[in-house]
mmCIF file of C-alpha atoms in Angstrom:
data_model
loop_
_atom_site.group_PDB
_atom_site.id
_atom_site.type_symbol
_atom_site.label_atom_id
_atom_site.label_comp_id
_atom_site.label_asym_id
_atom_site.label_seq_id
_atom_site.Cartn_x
_atom_site.Cartn_y
_atom_site.Cartn_z
ATOM 1 C CA CYS A 1 27.401 159.625 41.254
ATOM 2 C CA ARG A 2 27.671 160.438 37.515
ATOM 3 C CA PHE A 3 29.675 157.390 36.784
ATOM 4 C CA SER A 4 26.548 155.183 37.252
ATOM 5 C CA GLN A 5 24.320 157.350 34.904
ATOM 6 C CA MET A 6 27.022 156.971 32.884
ATOM 7 C CA LEU A 7 27.234 153.677 32.850
ATOM 8 C CA HIS A 8 23.018 152.783 33.349
ATOM 9 C CA PRO A 9 22.417 153.287 29.654
ATOM 10 C CA ILE A 10 25.262 151.527 28.459
ATOM 11 C CA PHE A 11 23.785 148.054 30.932
ATOM 12 C CA GLU A 12 20.002 148.674 29.620
ATOM 13 C CA GLU A 13 21.080 148.285 26.950
ATOM 14 C CA ALA A 14 22.785 145.018 27.089
ATOM 15 C CA SER A 15 20.639 143.567 29.323
ATOM 16 C CA ASN A 16 17.982 144.402 26.158
ATOM 17 C CA VAL A 17 20.943 141.995 23.851
ATOM 18 C CA ILE A 18 20.802 139.091 26.647
ATOM 19 C CA LYS A 19 16.854 138.838 26.732
ATOM 20 C CA GLU A 20 16.199 137.943 22.715
ATOM 21 C CA GLU A 21 18.949 135.474 23.260
ATOM 22 C CA TYR A 22 17.949 134.261 26.361
ATOM 23 C CA PRO A 23 14.666 135.198 25.925
ATOM 24 C CA ASP A 24 13.528 132.444 29.400
ATOM 25 C CA LYS A 25 13.484 135.177 32.275
ATOM 26 C CA ASN A 26 14.752 132.371 34.379
ATOM 27 C CA GLN A 27 18.440 131.867 32.539
ATOM 28 C CA VAL A 28 19.484 135.063 33.324
ATOM 29 C CA VAL A 29 17.762 138.424 34.881
ATOM 30 C CA PHE A 30 19.254 141.648 35.386
ATOM 31 C CA ALA A 31 18.667 143.367 38.112
ATOM 32 C CA ARG A 32 19.582 147.255 40.019
ATOM 33 C CA VAL A 33 19.551 149.014 43.255
ATOM 34 C CA ASP A 34 19.891 152.270 44.695
ATOM 35 C CA CYS A 35 21.910 151.927 47.336
ATOM 36 C CA ASP A 36 20.823 155.246 48.366
ATOM 37 C CA GLN A 37 17.812 153.535 49.355
ATOM 38 C CA HIS A 38 18.737 149.943 49.825
ATOM 39 C CA SER A 39 21.692 150.408 51.785
ATOM 40 C CA ASP A 40 20.612 147.768 53.800
ATOM 41 C CA ILE A 41 20.920 145.787 50.682
ATOM 42 C CA ALA A 42 24.508 147.388 50.252
ATOM 43 C CA GLN A 43 25.956 147.108 53.841
ATOM 44 C CA ARG A 44 24.791 142.710 53.025
ATOM 45 C CA TYR A 45 26.955 142.072 49.325
ATOM 46 C CA ARG A 46 30.147 145.149 51.287
ATOM 47 C CA ILE A 47 29.010 147.857 48.209
ATOM 48 C CA SER A 48 31.315 150.339 49.155
ATOM 49 C CA LYS A 49 32.149 151.845 45.096
ATOM 50 C CA TYR A 50 29.393 153.020 42.681
ATOM 51 C CA PRO A 51 28.596 151.312 40.286
ATOM 52 C CA THR A 52 29.918 148.071 41.448
ATOM 53 C CA LEU A 53 28.712 145.092 39.372
ATOM 54 C CA LYS A 54 27.821 141.928 40.953
ATOM 55 C CA LEU A 55 27.306 138.032 39.717
ATOM 56 C CA PHE A 56 24.779 135.947 41.558
ATOM 57 C CA ARG A 57 24.287 132.097 40.599
ATOM 58 C CA ASN A 58 21.904 130.344 42.596
ATOM 59 C CA GLY A 59 21.296 133.350 44.831
ATOM 60 C CA MET A 60 25.686 132.995 45.720
ATOM 61 C CA MET A 61 26.860 135.740 45.345
ATOM 62 C CA MET A 62 29.742 135.130 43.144
ATOM 63 C CA LYS A 63 33.430 136.773 44.584
ATOM 64 C CA ARG A 64 34.788 137.865 41.676
ATOM 65 C CA GLU A 65 32.770 140.469 40.833
ATOM 66 C CA TYR A 66 32.550 141.532 36.539
ATOM 67 C CA ARG A 67 35.870 143.997 36.682
ATOM 68 C CA GLY A 68 35.480 144.098 32.341
ATOM 69 C CA GLN A 69 34.706 147.271 30.012
ATOM 70 C CA ARG A 70 31.359 149.263 30.286
ATOM 71 C CA SER A 71 30.822 148.117 27.083
ATOM 72 C CA VAL A 72 27.401 146.748 25.623
ATOM 73 C CA THR A 73 29.453 144.031 23.579
ATOM 74 C CA ALA A 74 31.286 143.629 26.862
ATOM 75 C CA ILE A 75 28.699 142.915 28.886
ATOM 76 C CA ALA A 76 26.807 140.823 26.858
ATOM 77 C CA ASP A 77 30.528 138.631 25.704
ATOM 78 C CA TYR A 78 30.710 138.597 29.855
ATOM 79 C CA ILE A 79 26.719 136.900 29.900
ATOM 80 C CA ARG A 80 27.969 134.122 27.224
ATOM 81 C CA GLN A 81 30.365 133.180 28.821
ATOM 82 C CA GLN A 82 28.824 132.379 32.271
ATOM 83 C CA LYS A 83 26.375 130.925 30.104
ATOM 84 C CA SER A 84 28.341 128.521 29.214
ATOM 85 C CA ASN A 85 29.172 124.646 30.493
ATOM 86 C CA PRO A 86 31.590 124.145 33.265
ATOM 87 C CA ILE A 87 31.885 120.870 32.345
ATOM 88 C CA ARG A 88 33.731 118.892 30.035
ATOM 89 C CA GLU A 89 32.634 115.946 28.914
ATOM 90 C CA VAL A 90 34.768 112.805 29.575
ATOM 91 C CA GLN A 91 34.425 110.399 26.171
ATOM 92 C CA ASP A 92 37.562 108.097 27.460
ATOM 93 C CA LEU A 93 38.739 107.211 30.884
ATOM 94 C CA GLU A 94 42.315 107.928 29.689
ATOM 95 C CA GLU A 95 41.517 111.594 29.616
ATOM 96 C CA ILE A 96 41.914 111.079 32.898
ATOM 97 C CA SER A 97 45.561 109.840 33.501
ATOM 98 C CA SER A 98 47.018 112.897 30.695
ATOM 99 C CA LEU A 99 45.069 115.588 33.110
ATOM 100 C CA ASP A 100 46.921 118.147 34.015
ATOM 101 C CA ARG A 101 48.232 117.752 37.768
ATOM 102 C CA SER A 102 49.663 121.035 38.781
ATOM 103 C CA ARG A 103 44.593 122.340 38.471
ATOM 104 C CA ARG A 104 42.718 120.909 40.747
ATOM 105 C CA ASN A 105 40.933 118.471 38.622
ATOM 106 C CA ILE A 106 36.527 116.971 40.090
ATOM 107 C CA ILE A 107 35.523 113.806 38.734
ATOM 108 C CA GLY A 108 31.229 113.349 38.423
ATOM 109 C CA TYR A 109 30.704 109.554 37.480
ATOM 110 C CA PHE A 110 27.442 109.002 36.725
ATOM 111 C CA GLU A 111 24.574 107.023 35.482
ATOM 112 C CA GLN A 112 23.043 109.369 33.536
ATOM 113 C CA LYS A 113 22.777 112.819 32.503
ATOM 114 C CA ASP A 114 19.435 113.388 33.273
ATOM 115 C CA SER A 115 19.550 113.399 36.733
ATOM 116 C CA ASP A 116 19.727 115.005 39.982
ATOM 117 C CA ASN A 117 22.448 113.857 40.419
ATOM 118 C CA TYR A 118 24.119 115.962 37.455
ATOM 119 C CA ARG A 119 22.243 119.047 37.859
ATOM 120 C CA THR A 120 23.552 118.680 41.547
ATOM 121 C CA PHE A 121 26.936 118.845 40.021
ATOM 122 C CA GLU A 122 26.172 120.799 37.541
ATOM 123 C CA ARG A 123 25.133 124.276 40.200
ATOM 124 C CA VAL A 124 28.184 123.627 41.453
ATOM 125 C CA ALA A 125 31.189 124.317 39.225
ATOM 126 C CA ASN A 126 28.453 126.703 38.081
ATOM 127 C CA ILE A 127 30.064 128.689 41.362
ATOM 128 C CA LEU A 128 34.029 127.373 41.918
ATOM 129 C CA HIS A 129 34.449 127.306 38.040
ATOM 130 C CA ASP A 130 37.483 130.083 38.426
ATOM 131 C CA ASP A 131 38.580 127.745 40.882
ATOM 132 C CA CYS A 132 38.609 123.954 40.118
ATOM 133 C CA VAL A 133 38.389 121.686 36.295
ATOM 134 C CA PHE A 134 35.233 120.434 36.067
ATOM 135 C CA LEU A 135 34.147 116.903 34.592
ATOM 136 C CA SER A 136 31.602 114.292 33.361
ATOM 137 C CA ALA A 137 31.463 111.156 32.767
ATOM 138 C CA PHE A 138 28.298 109.186 31.391
ATOM 139 C CA GLY A 139 27.017 105.560 31.203
ATOM 140 C CA ALA A 140 28.849 102.556 28.947
ATOM 141 C CA ILE A 141 32.296 105.195 30.027
ATOM 142 C CA SER A 142 31.315 106.082 33.097
ATOM 143 C CA LYS A 143 30.946 101.698 34.401
ATOM 144 C CA ALA A 144 34.407 101.363 36.067
ATOM 145 C CA GLU A 145 34.000 104.054 38.594
ATOM 146 C CA ARG A 146 30.378 103.244 38.787
ATOM 147 C CA PHE A 147 30.833 100.024 41.287
ATOM 148 C CA SER A 148 28.719 101.591 44.457
ATOM 149 C CA GLY A 149 26.181 104.081 41.751
ATOM 150 C CA ASP A 150 27.342 107.454 40.833
ATOM 151 C CA ASN A 151 29.924 109.091 42.227
ATOM 152 C CA ILE A 152 32.467 111.963 42.450
ATOM 153 C CA ILE A 153 36.463 112.398 42.979
ATOM 154 C CA TYR A 154 38.939 114.909 43.885
ATOM 155 C CA LYS A 155 41.527 114.912 42.515
ATOM 156 C CA PRO A 156 44.777 117.503 43.914
ATOM 157 C CA PRO A 157 47.579 118.766 42.519
ATOM 158 C CA GLY A 158 50.465 116.578 42.355
ATOM 159 C CA GLU A 159 51.191 114.210 40.360
ATOM 160 C CA ASN A 160 51.678 111.363 43.262
ATOM 161 C CA ALA A 161 48.579 113.136 45.761
ATOM 162 C CA PRO A 162 45.634 110.736 46.397
ATOM 163 C CA ASP A 163 42.453 110.834 44.876
ATOM 164 C CA MET A 164 39.824 111.641 47.422
ATOM 165 C CA VAL A 165 36.305 110.675 47.443
ATOM 166 C CA TYR A 166 32.616 112.627 48.391
ATOM 167 C CA LEU A 167 30.991 110.899 50.560
ATOM 168 C CA GLY A 168 28.152 112.052 51.459
ATOM 169 C CA SER A 169 24.424 112.691 49.234
ATOM 170 C CA LEU A 170 24.577 113.114 45.475
ATOM 171 C CA THR A 171 21.154 115.057 45.819
ATOM 172 C CA ASN A 172 22.218 118.646 48.483
ATOM 173 C CA PHE A 173 23.925 120.566 47.425
ATOM 174 C CA ASP A 174 25.203 122.364 50.192
ATOM 175 C CA LEU A 175 27.402 119.530 51.164
ATOM 176 C CA ILE A 176 28.721 118.930 48.121
ATOM 177 C CA TYR A 177 28.417 122.615 47.538
ATOM 178 C CA ALA A 178 31.251 122.900 50.974
ATOM 179 C CA TRP A 179 32.909 119.603 50.591
ATOM 180 C CA THR A 180 33.742 121.232 46.807
ATOM 181 C CA GLN A 181 34.818 124.121 48.187
ATOM 182 C CA ASP A 182 36.941 123.271 50.656
ATOM 183 C CA LYS A 183 39.137 121.765 48.237
ATOM 184 C CA CYS A 184 38.831 123.822 45.747
ATOM 185 C CA VAL A 185 39.659 126.756 47.657
ATOM 186 C CA PRO A 186 43.503 126.492 48.640
ATOM 187 C CA LEU A 187 42.901 127.365 53.632
ATOM 188 C CA VAL A 188 45.860 129.766 52.872
ATOM 189 C CA ARG A 189 45.547 131.302 49.061
ATOM 190 C CA GLU A 190 48.578 133.630 47.052
ATOM 191 C CA ILE A 191 47.172 136.481 47.462
ATOM 192 C CA THR A 192 48.654 138.604 43.487
ATOM 193 C CA PHE A 193 48.136 142.333 42.405
ATOM 194 C CA GLU A 194 45.294 140.097 39.997
ATOM 195 C CA ASN A 195 43.337 139.161 42.724
ATOM 196 C CA GLY A 196 44.093 141.897 45.529
ATOM 197 C CA GLU A 197 40.705 144.053 44.915
ATOM 198 C CA GLU A 198 38.643 140.493 44.796
ATOM 199 C CA LEU A 199 40.035 139.619 47.975
ATOM 200 C CA THR A 200 39.836 142.752 49.050
ATOM 201 C CA GLU A 201 36.613 142.336 48.917
ATOM 202 C CA GLU A 202 35.100 139.619 50.392
ATOM 203 C CA GLY A 203 35.699 141.748 53.853
ATOM 204 C CA LEU A 204 37.970 139.186 56.009
ATOM 205 C CA PRO A 205 41.225 141.122 57.693
ATOM 206 C CA PHE A 206 44.481 139.274 55.982
ATOM 207 C CA LEU A 207 46.731 136.921 57.401
ATOM 208 C CA ILE A 208 49.834 136.726 54.923
ATOM 209 C CA LEU A 209 53.032 135.088 55.329
ATOM 210 C CA PHE A 210 55.721 137.654 53.171
ATOM 211 C CA HIS A 211 58.170 135.394 51.709
ATOM 212 C CA MET A 212 60.950 135.077 48.990
ATOM 213 C CA LYS A 213 59.090 133.598 45.834
ATOM 214 C CA ASP A 214 61.881 130.695 46.668
ATOM 215 C CA ASP A 215 61.154 130.360 49.510
ATOM 216 C CA LEU A 216 58.690 127.276 50.209
ATOM 217 C CA GLU A 217 60.205 125.663 53.165
ATOM 218 C CA SER A 218 59.063 128.674 54.839
ATOM 219 C CA LEU A 219 55.214 128.573 53.296
ATOM 220 C CA GLU A 220 55.024 124.969 53.847
ATOM 221 C CA LYS A 221 55.983 125.592 57.869
ATOM 222 C CA PHE A 222 52.390 128.055 57.720
ATOM 223 C CA GLN A 223 50.753 126.208 56.301
ATOM 224 C CA GLN A 224 51.010 123.644 58.680
ATOM 225 C CA GLU A 225 49.890 126.135 61.404
ATOM 226 C CA VAL A 226 47.611 127.519 60.019
ATOM 227 C CA ALA A 227 45.966 123.763 59.587
ATOM 228 C CA ARG A 228 46.884 122.657 63.358
ATOM 229 C CA GLN A 229 45.935 126.086 64.898
ATOM 230 C CA LEU A 230 43.616 128.015 63.118
ATOM 231 C CA ILE A 231 40.316 125.753 61.314
ATOM 232 C CA GLY A 232 38.418 127.058 63.495
ATOM 233 C CA GLU A 233 39.160 130.569 62.569
ATOM 234 C CA LYS A 234 38.250 130.043 58.367
ATOM 235 C CA GLY A 235 35.246 132.030 57.843
ATOM 236 C CA THR A 236 36.773 135.414 59.630
ATOM 237 C CA ILE A 237 39.856 135.766 58.116
ATOM 238 C CA ASN A 238 41.624 135.886 55.032
ATOM 239 C CA PHE A 239 44.651 133.389 55.568
ATOM 240 C CA LEU A 240 46.865 134.499 52.640
ATOM 241 C CA HIS A 241 51.009 134.359 51.487
ATOM 242 C CA ALA A 242 52.634 137.227 49.507
ATOM 243 C CA ASP A 243 56.102 137.365 47.766
ATOM 244 C CA CYS A 244 58.325 139.527 49.100
ATOM 245 C CA ASP A 245 59.546 141.500 46.124
ATOM 246 C CA LYS A 246 56.527 142.171 44.242
ATOM 247 C CA PHE A 247 54.508 143.570 48.008
ATOM 248 C CA ARG A 248 58.153 145.948 48.890
ATOM 249 C CA HIS A 249 55.248 149.063 49.555
ATOM 250 C CA PRO A 250 52.766 146.663 52.219
ATOM 251 C CA LEU A 251 56.447 145.606 53.436
ATOM 252 C CA LEU A 252 57.442 149.623 54.290
ATOM 253 C CA HIS A 253 54.737 150.161 55.774
ATOM 254 C CA ILE A 254 55.446 147.930 58.129
ATOM 255 C CA GLN A 255 59.123 148.338 58.732
ATOM 256 C CA LYS A 256 59.842 145.189 57.058
ATOM 257 C CA THR A 257 62.105 144.581 53.841
ATOM 258 C CA PRO A 258 62.889 141.543 51.245
ATOM 259 C CA ALA A 259 65.932 140.901 53.895
ATOM 260 C CA ASP A 260 64.314 140.804 57.116
ATOM 261 C CA CYS A 261 61.327 137.916 55.666
ATOM 262 C CA PRO A 262 59.731 136.214 55.866
ATOM 263 C CA VAL A 263 57.270 137.963 58.423
ATOM 264 C CA ILE A 264 53.899 136.938 59.163
ATOM 265 C CA ALA A 265 51.519 140.549 59.659
ATOM 266 C CA ILE A 266 47.950 141.130 59.452
ATOM 267 C CA ASP A 267 45.988 143.527 58.402
ATOM 268 C CA SER A 268 42.574 144.407 59.148
ATOM 269 C CA PHE A 269 42.222 147.561 56.888
ATOM 270 C CA ARG A 270 42.207 149.161 59.393
ATOM 271 C CA HIS A 271 45.911 148.586 60.590
ATOM 272 C CA MET A 272 49.189 146.873 60.310
ATOM 273 C CA TYR A 273 49.787 144.507 62.923
ATOM 274 C CA VAL A 274 53.141 142.239 63.090
ATOM 275 C CA PHE A 275 53.632 138.559 64.780
ATOM 276 C CA SER A 276 56.332 138.744 67.098
ATOM 277 C CA ASP A 277 59.102 137.019 65.673
ATOM 278 C CA PHE A 278 58.061 134.427 62.777
ATOM 279 C CA SER A 279 61.000 131.289 64.689
ATOM 280 C CA ASP A 280 57.722 131.760 67.394
ATOM 281 C CA LEU A 281 55.622 129.823 64.349
ATOM 282 C CA SER A 282 55.965 126.169 66.050
ATOM 283 C CA VAL A 283 55.625 127.815 69.922
ATOM 284 C CA PRO A 284 51.926 126.067 70.577
ATOM 285 C CA GLY A 285 48.585 127.894 69.668
ATOM 286 C CA LYS A 286 51.230 132.371 69.475
ATOM 287 C CA LEU A 287 49.817 131.865 65.870
ATOM 288 C CA LYS A 288 46.558 131.491 67.715
ATOM 289 C CA GLN A 289 46.709 133.276 69.814
ATOM 290 C CA PHE A 290 48.116 136.193 67.744
ATOM 291 C CA VAL A 291 44.661 135.788 66.150
ATOM 292 C CA LEU A 292 42.717 135.672 69.216
ATOM 293 C CA ASP A 293 43.926 139.349 70.029
ATOM 294 C CA LEU A 294 43.075 140.939 66.953
ATOM 295 C CA HIS A 295 39.192 139.898 66.819
ATOM 296 C CA SER A 296 39.402 140.882 70.910
ATOM 297 C CA GLY A 297 40.780 144.473 70.327
ATOM 298 C CA LYS A 298 43.762 144.227 71.698
ATOM 299 C CA LEU A 299 45.934 143.907 69.093
ATOM 300 C CA HIS A 300 44.261 147.813 68.833
ATOM 301 C CA ARG A 301 44.452 148.750 72.189
ATOM 302 C CA GLU A 302 48.046 147.282 72.569
ATOM 303 C CA PHE A 303 49.297 149.911 70.162
ATOM 304 C CA HIS A 304 47.665 152.621 71.667
ATOM 305 C CA HIS A 305 48.457 152.588 74.616
ATOM 306 C CA GLY A 306 50.717 149.721 75.384
ATOM 307 C CA PRO A 307 50.798 146.590 76.957
ATOM 308 C CA ASP A 308 47.869 145.192 78.790
ATOM 309 C CA PRO A 309 49.158 145.597 83.009
ATOM 310 C CA THR A 310 49.005 141.475 82.716
ATOM 311 C CA ASP A 311 50.591 140.002 79.426
ATOM 312 C CA VAL A 312 53.394 140.810 77.202
ATOM 313 C CA ALA A 313 52.644 142.625 74.103
ATOM 314 C CA PRO A 314 51.404 139.332 71.315
ATOM 315 C CA GLY A 315 52.617 142.382 67.683
ATOM 316 C CA GLN A 316 56.083 143.711 67.521
ATOM 317 C CA PRO A 317 55.866 147.537 68.400
ATOM 318 C CA ILE A 318 57.124 148.257 65.388
ATOM 319 C CA GLN A 319 55.956 151.953 66.048
ATOM 320 C CA ASP A 320 56.221 154.389 68.700
ATOM 321 C CA LEU A 321 53.179 153.975 71.936
ATOM 322 C CA ALA A 322 52.278 157.478 71.665
ATOM 323 C CA SER A 323 51.443 157.300 67.770
ATOM 324 C CA SER A 324 49.178 155.022 65.735
ATOM 325 C CA PRO A 325 49.902 151.245 64.179
ATOM 326 C CA PRO A 326 50.619 150.965 60.548
ATOM 327 C CA GLU A 327 47.742 151.809 58.163
ATOM 328 C CA SER A 328 46.423 149.165 56.911
ATOM 329 C CA SER A 329 48.280 148.346 52.807
ATOM 330 C CA PHE A 330 45.698 146.136 51.489
ATOM 331 C CA GLN A 331 42.913 148.465 51.687
ATOM 332 C CA LYS A 332 44.887 150.322 49.412
ATOM 333 C CA LEU A 333 44.206 147.056 46.424
ATOM 334 C CA ALA A 334 40.626 149.368 46.290
ATOM 335 C CA PRO A 335 40.540 151.062 43.550
ATOM 336 C CA SER A 336 38.757 155.193 44.323
ATOM 337 C CA GLU A 337 39.123 157.895 42.050
ATOM 338 C CA HIS A 338 40.959 160.657 44.669
ATOM 339 C CA ARG A 339 42.439 157.356 46.583
ATOM 340 C CA TYR A 340 46.308 156.639 45.840
ATOM 341 C CA THR A 341 46.039 152.242 45.201
ATOM 342 C CA LEU A 342 48.695 148.839 45.278
ATOM 343 C CA LEU A 343 48.380 148.755 41.106
ATOM 344 C CA ARG A 344 49.030 151.614 40.269
ATOM 345 C CA GLU A 345 52.437 152.298 41.714
ATOM 346 C CA LYS A 346 52.726 148.571 40.406
ATOM 347 C CA ASP A 347 52.124 149.853 37.566
ATOM 348 C CA GLU A 348 54.983 152.585 37.903
ATOM 349 C CA LEU A 349 57.571 150.373 39.124
#
């Protein structure tokens, strides 16, 4: 791969620059993998384009890969940024009352910074700082919030949204991480041209609500039904919503226009399938069955061969059965030297 060959000396020089600033090898490690020789590693981390730069923290691969400029300076600056403290220390509890309540805030109240409790909190913040704002308070400043010991609070978006308290062990990284991730990463996320590639790289099919930007009623209903019917499917499919105006091209793939919104569809990265009708969203179990039919292969089978003998097809038949269902649209967000991407289409519009 000539692009990998071009990056290699740049990557190596950047590693030397960082090694001088962080000589302790436990601070930063640069590594490279030959994916021809180690295809198992490439498969495990869903590497499909080269070269790819992935960031790992505490043994965990971060969702956001490095997409900055391929230069020594840019890569070194990226590492310096990653080494910066993701937690803002609060000097007065009055600062809490003026937080930006449009953001998701996680606040840790600790007796002292040099403690296992805070070190665990810091590890979690290092991983999730792109999804939440992390703050901390210590000693006398935090005393009023430590009536039962060190404490972690989540302040969700919204001026009147109630706080949530973490009730598990403060030294158990897995528990704190799971709780914090649940609070920081919404169940239903918005897909945009900026994060589409990143979401695609998570490797999970998409369940997408296409809606007009000011149609918050449909979004709220979709969010409620996903939480009610599909919470157990989290980790097997990504729940997303998209602006109909911005994503006209994927709508065209399923023979829809913004005038048809709201529309629910699944993109399996092979094909796209349309939910029968948005009004059916409130039918108990229907949305869940739509997702289960994806996992079982039923949606794909019925589009190619017609409804199963004893069933009515849950996906709206938007093409003749003799032809294939619409091709995936969002997989084209992944960059390629030989593929016309939605990102480029957006730039040309």
